[in-house]
């Protein structure tokens, strides 16, 4: 499972959230979409890593602009901090 967060410009209301959620959800492999309107963030959960251009195209189709990926601590950082033993049971 892969979780990626993107910054999206232009969202201002609940309709924006619905449009972005709908379009991004159509991408093959996407299992979840969470839109934070206040922070202007879209968090996408998928079975495998997604191409940023594909997510950008979906956001564009919804009428908004993908401003880029938000860097977050990855699995390697969590493992290094002792949050996971690396056996795959935590995924």
Short mmCIF file of N, CA and C in Angstrom, two decimals:
data_model
loop_
_atom_site.label_atom_id
_atom_site.label_comp_id
_atom_site.label_asym_id
_atom_site.label_seq_id
_atom_site.Cartn_x
_atom_site.Cartn_y
_atom_site.Cartn_z
N UNK A 1 0.84 -1.17 0.00
CA UNK A 1 0.00 0.00 0.00
C UNK A 1 0.89 1.24 0.00
N UNK A 2 0.51 2.23 -0.78
CA UNK A 2 1.24 3.48 -0.89
C UNK A 2 0.30 4.63 -0.54
N UNK A 3 0.80 5.55 0.27
CA UNK A 3 0.03 6.74 0.62
C UNK A 3 0.85 7.95 0.20
N UNK A 4 0.26 8.80 -0.64
CA UNK A 4 0.95 9.98 -1.16
C UNK A 4 0.05 11.19 -0.97
N UNK A 5 0.66 12.29 -0.52
CA UNK A 5 -0.10 13.52 -0.31
C UNK A 5 0.37 14.58 -1.30
N UNK A 6 -0.61 15.28 -1.87
CA UNK A 6 -0.36 16.32 -2.86
C UNK A 6 -1.00 17.63 -2.41
N UNK A 7 -0.40 18.74 -2.80
CA UNK A 7 -1.00 20.06 -2.60
C UNK A 7 -1.79 20.40 -3.86
N UNK A 8 -3.03 20.87 -3.66
CA UNK A 8 -3.89 21.21 -4.80
C UNK A 8 -4.35 22.65 -4.65
N UNK A 9 -4.16 23.43 -5.69
CA UNK A 9 -4.56 24.84 -5.69
C UNK A 9 -5.93 25.01 -6.33
N UNK A 10 -6.70 25.96 -5.79
CA UNK A 10 -7.97 26.33 -6.39
C UNK A 10 -9.21 25.80 -5.70
N UNK A 11 -9.05 24.87 -4.76
CA UNK A 11 -10.23 24.32 -4.05
C UNK A 11 -10.72 25.34 -3.01
N UNK A 12 -12.04 25.57 -3.00
CA UNK A 12 -12.59 26.55 -2.07
C UNK A 12 -13.84 26.08 -1.32
N UNK A 13 -14.42 24.94 -1.72
CA UNK A 13 -15.69 24.55 -1.11
C UNK A 13 -15.90 23.03 -1.16
N UNK A 14 -17.00 22.60 -0.62
CA UNK A 14 -17.34 21.18 -0.61
C UNK A 14 -17.48 20.59 -2.00
N UNK A 15 -17.97 21.38 -2.94
CA UNK A 15 -18.08 20.89 -4.32
C UNK A 15 -16.70 20.58 -4.89
N UNK A 16 -15.72 21.42 -4.55
CA UNK A 16 -14.34 21.19 -4.99
C UNK A 16 -13.83 19.86 -4.45
N UNK A 17 -14.09 19.62 -3.18
CA UNK A 17 -13.67 18.37 -2.54
C UNK A 17 -14.29 17.18 -3.26
N UNK A 18 -15.58 17.28 -3.54
CA UNK A 18 -16.29 16.19 -4.21
C UNK A 18 -15.73 15.94 -5.61
N UNK A 19 -15.46 17.00 -6.34
CA UNK A 19 -14.94 16.86 -7.71
C UNK A 19 -13.57 16.21 -7.73
N UNK A 20 -12.67 16.67 -6.86
CA UNK A 20 -11.32 16.11 -6.81
C UNK A 20 -11.38 14.66 -6.36
N UNK A 21 -12.18 14.38 -5.33
CA UNK A 21 -12.31 13.01 -4.84
C UNK A 21 -12.81 12.08 -5.94
N UNK A 22 -13.82 12.52 -6.66
CA UNK A 22 -14.40 11.72 -7.73
C UNK A 22 -13.39 11.41 -8.83
N UNK A 23 -12.68 12.42 -9.31
CA UNK A 23 -11.74 12.22 -10.42
C UNK A 23 -10.54 11.38 -10.01
N UNK A 24 -9.97 11.65 -8.84
CA UNK A 24 -8.79 10.90 -8.40
C UNK A 24 -9.17 9.45 -8.11
N UNK A 25 -10.38 9.23 -7.62
CA UNK A 25 -10.84 7.87 -7.32
C UNK A 25 -10.93 7.00 -8.57
N UNK A 26 -11.04 7.61 -9.73
CA UNK A 26 -11.15 6.87 -10.99
C UNK A 26 -9.83 6.28 -11.45
N UNK A 27 -8.71 6.71 -10.87
CA UNK A 27 -7.40 6.21 -11.28
C UNK A 27 -7.27 4.75 -10.87
N UNK A 28 -6.83 3.92 -11.81
CA UNK A 28 -6.63 2.50 -11.52
C UNK A 28 -5.68 2.33 -10.35
N UNK A 29 -6.09 1.49 -9.40
CA UNK A 29 -5.25 1.18 -8.25
C UNK A 29 -5.51 2.04 -7.03
N UNK A 30 -6.26 3.14 -7.20
CA UNK A 30 -6.56 4.00 -6.05
C UNK A 30 -7.60 3.33 -5.17
N UNK A 31 -7.31 3.24 -3.89
CA UNK A 31 -8.23 2.62 -2.94
C UNK A 31 -8.84 3.62 -1.96
N UNK A 32 -8.29 4.83 -1.93
CA UNK A 32 -8.84 5.84 -1.03
C UNK A 32 -8.34 7.23 -1.38
N UNK A 33 -9.22 8.22 -1.16
CA UNK A 33 -8.86 9.63 -1.40
C UNK A 33 -9.40 10.43 -0.23
N UNK A 34 -8.52 11.22 0.40
CA UNK A 34 -8.93 12.08 1.50
C UNK A 34 -8.51 13.50 1.15
N UNK A 35 -9.49 14.41 1.09
CA UNK A 35 -9.21 15.80 0.74
C UNK A 35 -9.37 16.66 1.99
N UNK A 36 -8.32 17.43 2.30
CA UNK A 36 -8.35 18.39 3.40
C UNK A 36 -8.46 19.77 2.77
N UNK A 37 -9.67 20.32 2.74
CA UNK A 37 -9.93 21.59 2.07
C UNK A 37 -9.15 22.73 2.71
N UNK A 38 -9.12 22.76 4.02
CA UNK A 38 -8.44 23.85 4.73
C UNK A 38 -6.95 23.89 4.41
N UNK A 39 -6.32 22.74 4.40
CA UNK A 39 -4.88 22.66 4.13
C UNK A 39 -4.57 22.59 2.64
N UNK A 40 -5.61 22.40 1.81
CA UNK A 40 -5.45 22.25 0.36
C UNK A 40 -4.62 21.02 0.01
N UNK A 41 -4.87 19.92 0.74
CA UNK A 41 -4.13 18.69 0.54
C UNK A 41 -5.04 17.55 0.10
N UNK A 42 -4.51 16.68 -0.74
CA UNK A 42 -5.21 15.48 -1.17
C UNK A 42 -4.29 14.30 -0.86
N UNK A 43 -4.76 13.38 -0.04
CA UNK A 43 -3.99 12.19 0.30
C UNK A 43 -4.60 11.01 -0.44
N UNK A 44 -3.76 10.33 -1.22
CA UNK A 44 -4.21 9.24 -2.07
C UNK A 44 -3.60 7.94 -1.58
N UNK A 45 -4.45 6.94 -1.34
CA UNK A 45 -4.00 5.61 -0.97
C UNK A 45 -4.18 4.71 -2.19
N UNK A 46 -3.13 3.93 -2.50
CA UNK A 46 -3.19 3.07 -3.68
C UNK A 46 -2.42 1.79 -3.42
N UNK A 47 -2.69 0.81 -4.25
CA UNK A 47 -2.03 -0.48 -4.13
C UNK A 47 -0.57 -0.42 -4.50
N UNK A 48 -0.20 0.51 -5.34
CA UNK A 48 1.20 0.69 -5.78
C UNK A 48 1.42 2.17 -6.01
N UNK A 49 2.68 2.56 -6.16
CA UNK A 49 3.00 3.96 -6.40
C UNK A 49 2.31 4.45 -7.67
N UNK A 50 1.83 5.68 -7.61
CA UNK A 50 1.16 6.29 -8.75
C UNK A 50 2.09 7.28 -9.44
N UNK A 51 1.89 7.45 -10.72
CA UNK A 51 2.61 8.46 -11.48
C UNK A 51 2.00 9.82 -11.15
N UNK A 52 2.84 10.78 -10.75
CA UNK A 52 2.34 12.11 -10.40
C UNK A 52 1.58 12.76 -11.55
N UNK A 53 1.99 12.50 -12.78
CA UNK A 53 1.33 13.07 -13.95
C UNK A 53 -0.10 12.55 -14.08
N UNK A 54 -0.32 11.30 -13.70
CA UNK A 54 -1.66 10.72 -13.75
C UNK A 54 -2.56 11.39 -12.72
N UNK A 55 -2.03 11.59 -11.52
CA UNK A 55 -2.80 12.27 -10.48
C UNK A 55 -3.05 13.72 -10.90
N UNK A 56 -2.04 14.35 -11.47
CA UNK A 56 -2.20 15.72 -11.95
C UNK A 56 -3.27 15.85 -13.01
N UNK A 57 -3.34 14.89 -13.91
CA UNK A 57 -4.36 14.91 -14.96
C UNK A 57 -5.76 14.78 -14.36
N UNK A 58 -5.90 13.93 -13.34
CA UNK A 58 -7.21 13.76 -12.69
C UNK A 58 -7.62 15.05 -11.96
N UNK A 59 -6.67 15.66 -11.28
CA UNK A 59 -6.95 16.92 -10.58
C UNK A 59 -7.31 18.01 -11.59
N UNK A 60 -6.60 18.04 -12.72
CA UNK A 60 -6.88 19.00 -13.79
C UNK A 60 -8.28 18.77 -14.36
N UNK A 61 -8.65 17.50 -14.53
CA UNK A 61 -9.99 17.16 -15.04
C UNK A 61 -11.07 17.67 -14.10
N UNK A 62 -10.76 17.68 -12.80
CA UNK A 62 -11.72 18.18 -11.81
C UNK A 62 -11.79 19.71 -11.83
N UNK A 63 -10.81 20.35 -12.48
CA UNK A 63 -10.82 21.80 -12.60
C UNK A 63 -9.86 22.52 -11.67
N UNK A 64 -8.87 21.81 -11.14
CA UNK A 64 -7.93 22.39 -10.18
C UNK A 64 -6.50 22.09 -10.61
N UNK A 65 -5.53 22.62 -9.86
CA UNK A 65 -4.13 22.47 -10.24
C UNK A 65 -3.35 21.72 -9.17
N UNK A 66 -2.66 20.67 -9.60
CA UNK A 66 -1.79 19.93 -8.71
C UNK A 66 -0.51 20.76 -8.54
N UNK A 67 -0.24 21.20 -7.31
CA UNK A 67 0.91 22.07 -7.05
C UNK A 67 2.14 21.29 -6.65
N UNK A 68 2.00 20.00 -6.46
CA UNK A 68 3.16 19.18 -6.15
C UNK A 68 2.91 18.20 -5.02
N UNK A 69 3.87 17.33 -4.86
CA UNK A 69 3.81 16.30 -3.83
C UNK A 69 4.29 16.89 -2.51
N UNK A 70 3.64 16.51 -1.43
CA UNK A 70 4.05 16.92 -0.10
C UNK A 70 4.91 15.81 0.48
N UNK A 71 6.13 16.14 0.82
CA UNK A 71 7.05 15.13 1.35
C UNK A 71 6.68 14.81 2.79
N UNK A 72 6.55 13.52 3.08
CA UNK A 72 6.26 13.05 4.42
C UNK A 72 7.27 11.96 4.78
N UNK A 73 7.36 11.65 6.04
CA UNK A 73 8.26 10.58 6.46
C UNK A 73 7.81 9.28 5.81
N UNK A 74 8.72 8.59 5.18
CA UNK A 74 8.38 7.35 4.48
C UNK A 74 8.52 6.14 5.39
N UNK A 75 8.26 4.98 4.85
CA UNK A 75 8.36 3.73 5.60
C UNK A 75 9.76 3.51 6.14
N UNK A 76 10.78 3.90 5.38
CA UNK A 76 12.15 3.72 5.84
C UNK A 76 12.40 4.50 7.13
N UNK A 77 11.86 5.73 7.19
CA UNK A 77 12.05 6.55 8.39
C UNK A 77 11.33 5.93 9.58
N UNK A 78 10.15 5.38 9.35
CA UNK A 78 9.40 4.75 10.43
C UNK A 78 10.14 3.52 10.94
N UNK A 79 10.69 2.73 10.02
CA UNK A 79 11.44 1.55 10.42
C UNK A 79 12.69 1.94 11.21
N UNK A 80 13.37 2.98 10.74
CA UNK A 80 14.58 3.42 11.43
C UNK A 80 14.26 3.92 12.84
N UNK A 81 13.07 4.47 13.01
CA UNK A 81 12.65 4.96 14.33
C UNK A 81 12.10 3.85 15.21
N UNK A 82 12.04 2.63 14.67
CA UNK A 82 11.58 1.50 15.45
C UNK A 82 10.08 1.29 15.41
N UNK A 83 9.38 1.97 14.50
CA UNK A 83 7.94 1.84 14.42
C UNK A 83 7.51 0.53 13.76
N UNK A 84 8.41 -0.10 13.04
CA UNK A 84 8.07 -1.33 12.34
C UNK A 84 9.30 -2.23 12.30
N UNK A 85 9.07 -3.51 12.45
CA UNK A 85 10.18 -4.45 12.46
C UNK A 85 10.66 -4.81 11.06
N UNK A 86 9.88 -4.42 10.02
CA UNK A 86 10.27 -4.69 8.65
C UNK A 86 9.82 -6.03 8.12
N UNK A 87 9.05 -6.78 8.93
CA UNK A 87 8.62 -8.10 8.49
C UNK A 87 7.40 -8.05 7.57
N UNK A 88 6.79 -6.89 7.43
CA UNK A 88 5.62 -6.75 6.58
C UNK A 88 4.31 -6.83 7.34
N UNK A 89 4.37 -7.15 8.62
CA UNK A 89 3.13 -7.28 9.40
C UNK A 89 2.49 -5.93 9.70
N UNK A 90 3.24 -4.86 9.59
CA UNK A 90 2.73 -3.53 9.92
C UNK A 90 2.03 -2.88 8.74
N UNK A 91 2.21 -3.41 7.55
CA UNK A 91 1.67 -2.80 6.34
C UNK A 91 0.20 -3.08 6.18
#
